[in-house]
CSV table of C-alpha atoms in Angstrom, one decimal:
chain,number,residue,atom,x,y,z
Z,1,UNK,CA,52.4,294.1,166.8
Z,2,UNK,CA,53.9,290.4,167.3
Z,3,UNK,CA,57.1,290.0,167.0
Z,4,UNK,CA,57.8,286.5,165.8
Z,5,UNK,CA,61.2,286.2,165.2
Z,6,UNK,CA,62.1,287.8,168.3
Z,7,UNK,CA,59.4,285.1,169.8
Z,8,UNK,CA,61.7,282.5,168.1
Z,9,UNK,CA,64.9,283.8,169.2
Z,10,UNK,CA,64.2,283.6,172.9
Z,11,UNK,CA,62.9,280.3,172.6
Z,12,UNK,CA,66.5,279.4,171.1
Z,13,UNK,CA,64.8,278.6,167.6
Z,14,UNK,CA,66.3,278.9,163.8
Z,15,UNK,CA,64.8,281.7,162.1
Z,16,UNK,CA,65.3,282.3,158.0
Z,17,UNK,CA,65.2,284.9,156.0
Z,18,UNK,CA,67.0,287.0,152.5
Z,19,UNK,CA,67.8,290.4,151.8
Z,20,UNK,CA,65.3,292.5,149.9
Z,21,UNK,CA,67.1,294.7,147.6
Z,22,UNK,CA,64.6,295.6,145.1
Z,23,UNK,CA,61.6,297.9,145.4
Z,24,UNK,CA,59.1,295.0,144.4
Z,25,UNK,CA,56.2,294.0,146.9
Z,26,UNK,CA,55.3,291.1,144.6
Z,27,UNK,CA,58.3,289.4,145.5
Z,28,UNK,CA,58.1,290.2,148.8
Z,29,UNK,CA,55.2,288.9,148.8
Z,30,UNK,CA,56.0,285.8,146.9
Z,31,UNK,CA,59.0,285.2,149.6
Z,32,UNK,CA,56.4,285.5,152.9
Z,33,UNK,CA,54.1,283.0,151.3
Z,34,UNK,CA,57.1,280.4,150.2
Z,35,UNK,CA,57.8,280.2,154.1
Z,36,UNK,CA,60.5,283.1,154.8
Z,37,UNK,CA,60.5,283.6,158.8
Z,38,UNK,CA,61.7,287.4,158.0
Z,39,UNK,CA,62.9,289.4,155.0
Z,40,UNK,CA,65.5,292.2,155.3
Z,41,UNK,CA,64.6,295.4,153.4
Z,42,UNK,CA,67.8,297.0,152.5
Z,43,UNK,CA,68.3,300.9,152.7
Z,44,UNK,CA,72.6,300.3,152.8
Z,45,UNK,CA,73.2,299.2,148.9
Z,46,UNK,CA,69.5,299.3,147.8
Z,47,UNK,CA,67.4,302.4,146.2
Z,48,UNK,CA,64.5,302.3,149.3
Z,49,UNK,CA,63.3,305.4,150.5
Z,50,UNK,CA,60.8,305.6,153.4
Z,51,UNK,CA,57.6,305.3,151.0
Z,52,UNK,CA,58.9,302.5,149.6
Z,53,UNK,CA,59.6,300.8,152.9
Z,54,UNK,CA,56.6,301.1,154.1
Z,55,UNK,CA,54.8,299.3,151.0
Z,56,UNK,CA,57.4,296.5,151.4
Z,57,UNK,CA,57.0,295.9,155.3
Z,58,UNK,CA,53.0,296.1,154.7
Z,59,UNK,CA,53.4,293.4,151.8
Z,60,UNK,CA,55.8,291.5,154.5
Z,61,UNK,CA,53.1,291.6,156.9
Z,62,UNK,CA,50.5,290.6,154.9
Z,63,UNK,CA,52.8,287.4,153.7
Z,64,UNK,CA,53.7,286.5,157.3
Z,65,UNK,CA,57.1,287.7,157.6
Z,66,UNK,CA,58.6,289.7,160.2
Z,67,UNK,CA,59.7,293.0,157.9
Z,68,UNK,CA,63.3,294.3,159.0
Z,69,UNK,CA,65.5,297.1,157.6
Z,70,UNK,CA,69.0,297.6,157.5
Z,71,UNK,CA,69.4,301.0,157.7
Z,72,UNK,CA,72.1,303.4,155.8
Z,73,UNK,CA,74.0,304.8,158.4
Z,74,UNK,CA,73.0,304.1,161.8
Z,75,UNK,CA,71.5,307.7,162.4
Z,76,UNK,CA,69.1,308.6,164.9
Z,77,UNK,CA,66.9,310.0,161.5
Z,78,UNK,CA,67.7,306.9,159.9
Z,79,UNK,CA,66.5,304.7,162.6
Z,80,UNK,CA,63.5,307.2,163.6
Z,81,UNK,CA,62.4,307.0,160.2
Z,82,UNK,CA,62.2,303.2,159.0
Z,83,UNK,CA,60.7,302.3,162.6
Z,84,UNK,CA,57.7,305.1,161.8
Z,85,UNK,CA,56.4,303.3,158.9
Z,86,UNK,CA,56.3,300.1,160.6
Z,87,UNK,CA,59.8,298.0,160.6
Z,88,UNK,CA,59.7,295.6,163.5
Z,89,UNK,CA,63.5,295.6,163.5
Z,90,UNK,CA,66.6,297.2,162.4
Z,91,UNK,CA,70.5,296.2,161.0
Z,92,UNK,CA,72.6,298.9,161.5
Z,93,UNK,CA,75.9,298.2,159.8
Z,94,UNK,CA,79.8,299.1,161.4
Z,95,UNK,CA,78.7,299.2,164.5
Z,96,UNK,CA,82.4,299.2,166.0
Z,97,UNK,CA,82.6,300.4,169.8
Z,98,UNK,CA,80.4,300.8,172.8
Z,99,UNK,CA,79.5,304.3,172.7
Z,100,UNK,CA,77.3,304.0,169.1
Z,101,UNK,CA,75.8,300.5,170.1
Z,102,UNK,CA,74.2,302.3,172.6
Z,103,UNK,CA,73.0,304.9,170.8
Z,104,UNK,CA,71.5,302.5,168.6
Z,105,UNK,CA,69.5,301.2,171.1
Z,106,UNK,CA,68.7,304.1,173.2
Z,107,UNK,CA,67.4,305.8,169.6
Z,108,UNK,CA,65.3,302.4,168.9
Z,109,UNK,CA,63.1,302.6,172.0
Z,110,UNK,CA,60.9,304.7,173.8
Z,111,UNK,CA,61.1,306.3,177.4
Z,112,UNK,CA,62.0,304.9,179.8
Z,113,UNK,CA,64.1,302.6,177.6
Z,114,UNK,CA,65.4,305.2,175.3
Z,115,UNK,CA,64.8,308.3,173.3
Z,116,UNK,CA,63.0,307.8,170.2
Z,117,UNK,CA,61.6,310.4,168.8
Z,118,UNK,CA,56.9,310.5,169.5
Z,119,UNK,CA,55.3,311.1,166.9
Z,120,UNK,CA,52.1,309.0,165.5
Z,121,UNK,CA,53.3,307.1,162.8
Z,122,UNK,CA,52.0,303.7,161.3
Z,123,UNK,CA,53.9,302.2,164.0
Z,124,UNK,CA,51.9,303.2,166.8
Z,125,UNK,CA,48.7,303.0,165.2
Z,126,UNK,CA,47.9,306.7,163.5
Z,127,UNK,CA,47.1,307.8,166.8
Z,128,UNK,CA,44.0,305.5,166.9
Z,129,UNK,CA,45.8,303.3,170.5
Z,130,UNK,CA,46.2,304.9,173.3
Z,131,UNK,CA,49.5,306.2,173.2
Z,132,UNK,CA,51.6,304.8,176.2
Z,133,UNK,CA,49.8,301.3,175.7
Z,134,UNK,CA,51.4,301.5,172.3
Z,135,UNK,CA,55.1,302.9,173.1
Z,136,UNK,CA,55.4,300.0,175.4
Z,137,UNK,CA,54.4,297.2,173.2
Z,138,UNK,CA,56.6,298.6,170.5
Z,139,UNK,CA,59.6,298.6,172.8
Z,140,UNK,CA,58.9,295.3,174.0
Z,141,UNK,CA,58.6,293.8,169.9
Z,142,UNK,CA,60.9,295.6,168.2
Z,143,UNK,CA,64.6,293.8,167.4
Z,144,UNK,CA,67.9,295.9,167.4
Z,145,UNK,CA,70.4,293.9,165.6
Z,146,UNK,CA,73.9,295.4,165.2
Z,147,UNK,CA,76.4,294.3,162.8
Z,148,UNK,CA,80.0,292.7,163.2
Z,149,UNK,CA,81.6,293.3,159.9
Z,150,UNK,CA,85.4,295.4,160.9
Z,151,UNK,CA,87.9,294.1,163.2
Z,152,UNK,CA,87.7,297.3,164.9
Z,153,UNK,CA,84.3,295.5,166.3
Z,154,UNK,CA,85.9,292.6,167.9
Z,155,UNK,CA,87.8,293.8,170.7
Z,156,UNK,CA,84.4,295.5,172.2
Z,157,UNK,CA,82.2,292.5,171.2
Z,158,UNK,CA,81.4,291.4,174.5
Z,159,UNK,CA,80.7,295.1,175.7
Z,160,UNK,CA,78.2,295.8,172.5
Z,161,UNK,CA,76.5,292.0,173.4
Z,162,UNK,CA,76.1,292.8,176.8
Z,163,UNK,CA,74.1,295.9,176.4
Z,164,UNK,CA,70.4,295.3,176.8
Z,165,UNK,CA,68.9,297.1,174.4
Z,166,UNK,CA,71.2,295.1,171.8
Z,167,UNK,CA,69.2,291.6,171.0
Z,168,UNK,CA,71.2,290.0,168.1
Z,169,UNK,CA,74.8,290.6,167.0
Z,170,UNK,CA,75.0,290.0,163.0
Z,171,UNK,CA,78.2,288.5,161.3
Z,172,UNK,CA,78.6,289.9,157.8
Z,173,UNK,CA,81.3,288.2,156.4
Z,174,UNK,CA,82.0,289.9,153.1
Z,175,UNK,CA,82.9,292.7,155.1
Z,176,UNK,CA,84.6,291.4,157.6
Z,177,UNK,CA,86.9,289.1,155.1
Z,178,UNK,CA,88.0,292.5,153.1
Z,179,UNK,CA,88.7,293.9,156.4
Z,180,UNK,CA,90.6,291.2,157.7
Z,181,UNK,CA,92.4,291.9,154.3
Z,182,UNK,CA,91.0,288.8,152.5
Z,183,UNK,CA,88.2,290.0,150.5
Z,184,UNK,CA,85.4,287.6,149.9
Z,185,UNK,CA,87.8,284.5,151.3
Z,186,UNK,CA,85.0,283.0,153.5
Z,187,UNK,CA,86.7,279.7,154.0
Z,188,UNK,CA,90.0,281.2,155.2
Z,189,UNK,CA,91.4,279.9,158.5
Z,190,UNK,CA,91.6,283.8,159.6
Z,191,UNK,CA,88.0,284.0,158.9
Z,192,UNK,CA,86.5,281.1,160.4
Z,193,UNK,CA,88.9,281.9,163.4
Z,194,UNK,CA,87.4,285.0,163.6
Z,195,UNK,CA,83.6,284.1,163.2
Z,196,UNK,CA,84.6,281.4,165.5
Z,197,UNK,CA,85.5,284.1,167.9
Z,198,UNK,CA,82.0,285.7,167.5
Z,199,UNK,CA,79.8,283.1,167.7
Z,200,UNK,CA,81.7,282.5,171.2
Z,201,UNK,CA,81.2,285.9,172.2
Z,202,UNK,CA,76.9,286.1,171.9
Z,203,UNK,CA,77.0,282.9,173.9
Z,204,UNK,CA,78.9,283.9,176.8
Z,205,UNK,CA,76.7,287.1,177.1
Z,206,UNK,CA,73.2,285.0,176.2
Z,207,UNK,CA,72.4,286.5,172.9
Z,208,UNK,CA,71.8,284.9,169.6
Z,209,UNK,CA,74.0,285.6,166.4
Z,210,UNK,CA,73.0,286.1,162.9
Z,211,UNK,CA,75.0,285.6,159.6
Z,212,UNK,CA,74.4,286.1,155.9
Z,213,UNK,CA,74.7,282.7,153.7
Z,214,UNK,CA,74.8,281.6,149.8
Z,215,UNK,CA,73.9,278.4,149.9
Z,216,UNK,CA,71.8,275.7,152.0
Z,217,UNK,CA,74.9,273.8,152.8
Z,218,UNK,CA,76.3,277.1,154.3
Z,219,UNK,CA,73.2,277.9,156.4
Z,220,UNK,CA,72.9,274.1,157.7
Z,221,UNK,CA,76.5,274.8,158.5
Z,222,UNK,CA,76.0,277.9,160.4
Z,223,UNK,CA,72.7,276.3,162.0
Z,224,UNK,CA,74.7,273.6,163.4
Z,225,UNK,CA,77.4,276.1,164.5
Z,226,UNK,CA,74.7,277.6,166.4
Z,227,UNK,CA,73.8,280.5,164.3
Z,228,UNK,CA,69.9,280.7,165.2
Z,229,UNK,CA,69.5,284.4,162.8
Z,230,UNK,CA,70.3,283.1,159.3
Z,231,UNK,CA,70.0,285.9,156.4
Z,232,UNK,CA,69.8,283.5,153.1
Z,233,UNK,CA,71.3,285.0,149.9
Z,234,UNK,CA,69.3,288.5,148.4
Z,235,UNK,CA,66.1,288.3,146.1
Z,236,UNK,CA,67.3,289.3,143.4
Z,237,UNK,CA,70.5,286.4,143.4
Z,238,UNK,CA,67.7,284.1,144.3
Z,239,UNK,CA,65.8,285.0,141.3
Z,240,UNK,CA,68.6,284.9,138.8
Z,241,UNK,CA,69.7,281.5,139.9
Z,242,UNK,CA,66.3,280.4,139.1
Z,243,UNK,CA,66.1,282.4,135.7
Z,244,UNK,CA,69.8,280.5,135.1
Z,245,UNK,CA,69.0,277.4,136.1
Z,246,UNK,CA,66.1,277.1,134.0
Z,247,UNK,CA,67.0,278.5,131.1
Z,248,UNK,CA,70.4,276.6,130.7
Z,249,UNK,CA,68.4,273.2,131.4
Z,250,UNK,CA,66.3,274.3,128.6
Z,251,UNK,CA,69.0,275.0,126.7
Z,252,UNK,CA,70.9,271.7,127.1
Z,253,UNK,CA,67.8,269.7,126.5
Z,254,UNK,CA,67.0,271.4,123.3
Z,255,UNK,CA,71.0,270.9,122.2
């Protein structure tokens, strides 16, 4: 197991990647092979189940992406079960005080670094590696990123950032403009006040921050911000701008 993005990361590189939201390896695939660093399987708002995962983070793998999941909750189940079947690293969303960031990481990693459930899973090779050669070099790969997405985060930012078993702090705005009470306003002055704010948080304590984007002027934005984690639309947006945009050229010609 190699890590790249986390390779990235501590080098201080720019890694990119999009949202997986539907239960399709051949556009997984399709993504790892157009140059995606990472793809983000999502178990919040998508229909995945473990099964599923695991076909999407082998197709990920084979495409040369780093698979990742955002997980539905943040439980110690939830976490256990998507790191079994292979992810390399997790998103756990509304993670808003101290006390469940590092809970998040203790359930993420083995002893001594945590408490993850042993079992022998795809992730530690079926039982075919020896077994504490294995638990080490998954602790040392995988990536624990935790979201910022509620006010309620804020005020314990530098806290959740300066825990070490947290690598990446996430901005996602859409949730953090609604709970800033202006809902999908990514442009407002409170918002890039307050992502402003973040961004100057993860530097003081040395980690890197992520944030989802729509467009590439947004992400060369963000990259020049010094966002280095930059989550690029969702497959299925991507591939009904492309449907759109062909179709209504068609269209117009054909007028």
């Amino acid at each position: 197991m190699n890590n790249r993005v986390k390779d990235v990361l501590k080098r201080g590189g720019v890694v990119i990647g999009s949202f997986v939201g539907l239960n399709c390896p051949d556009l997984v695939e399709i993504m790892g092979l157009s140059g995606f660093d990472f793809c983000i399987i999502d178990t919040e708002h998508g229909p995945m189940n473990p099964e599923s995962i695991q076909h999407l983070i082998r197709t990920a793998e084979l495409s040369g992406m780093t698979p990742i999941v955002r997980v539905t909750q943040g439980a110690e189940t939830d976490i256990l079960r998507v790191l079994d079947v292979g992810a390399q690293g997790i998103h756990v969303p509304q993670v808003n005080d101290c006390e469940r960031a590092k809970k998040v990481a203790a359930w993420s990693k083995y002893f001594p670094e945590g408490t993850r459930g042993v079992a022998l899973p795809r992730a530690l090779g079926y039982g075919l590696r020896p077994l504490t050669e294995a638990m080490k070099e998954v602790n040392q790969e995988t990536l624990v990123i935790t979201h910022c997405e509620n006010v309620a985060c804020l005020d314990c930012l530098h806290e959740i950032a300066c825990l070490d078993g947290i690598d990446l702090i996430f901005v996602g705005p859409y949730d953090l403009s609604q709970s800033l009470g202006i809902p999908g306003q990514i442009d407002h002055p409170l918002m890039k006040e307050t992502v402003a704010r973040v961004l100057r948080i993860t530097r003081e304590t040395g980690k890197p921050a992520g944030i989802f984007v729509t467009s590439v002027d947004e992400a060369l934005r963000r990259i020049e911000e010094g966002f280095q984690y930059i989550a690029y639309s969702i497959d299925m947006i991507l591939f009904s701008e492309i449907c759109k945009q062909t179709i209504s050229g068609l269209k117009k010609k054909m007028s």
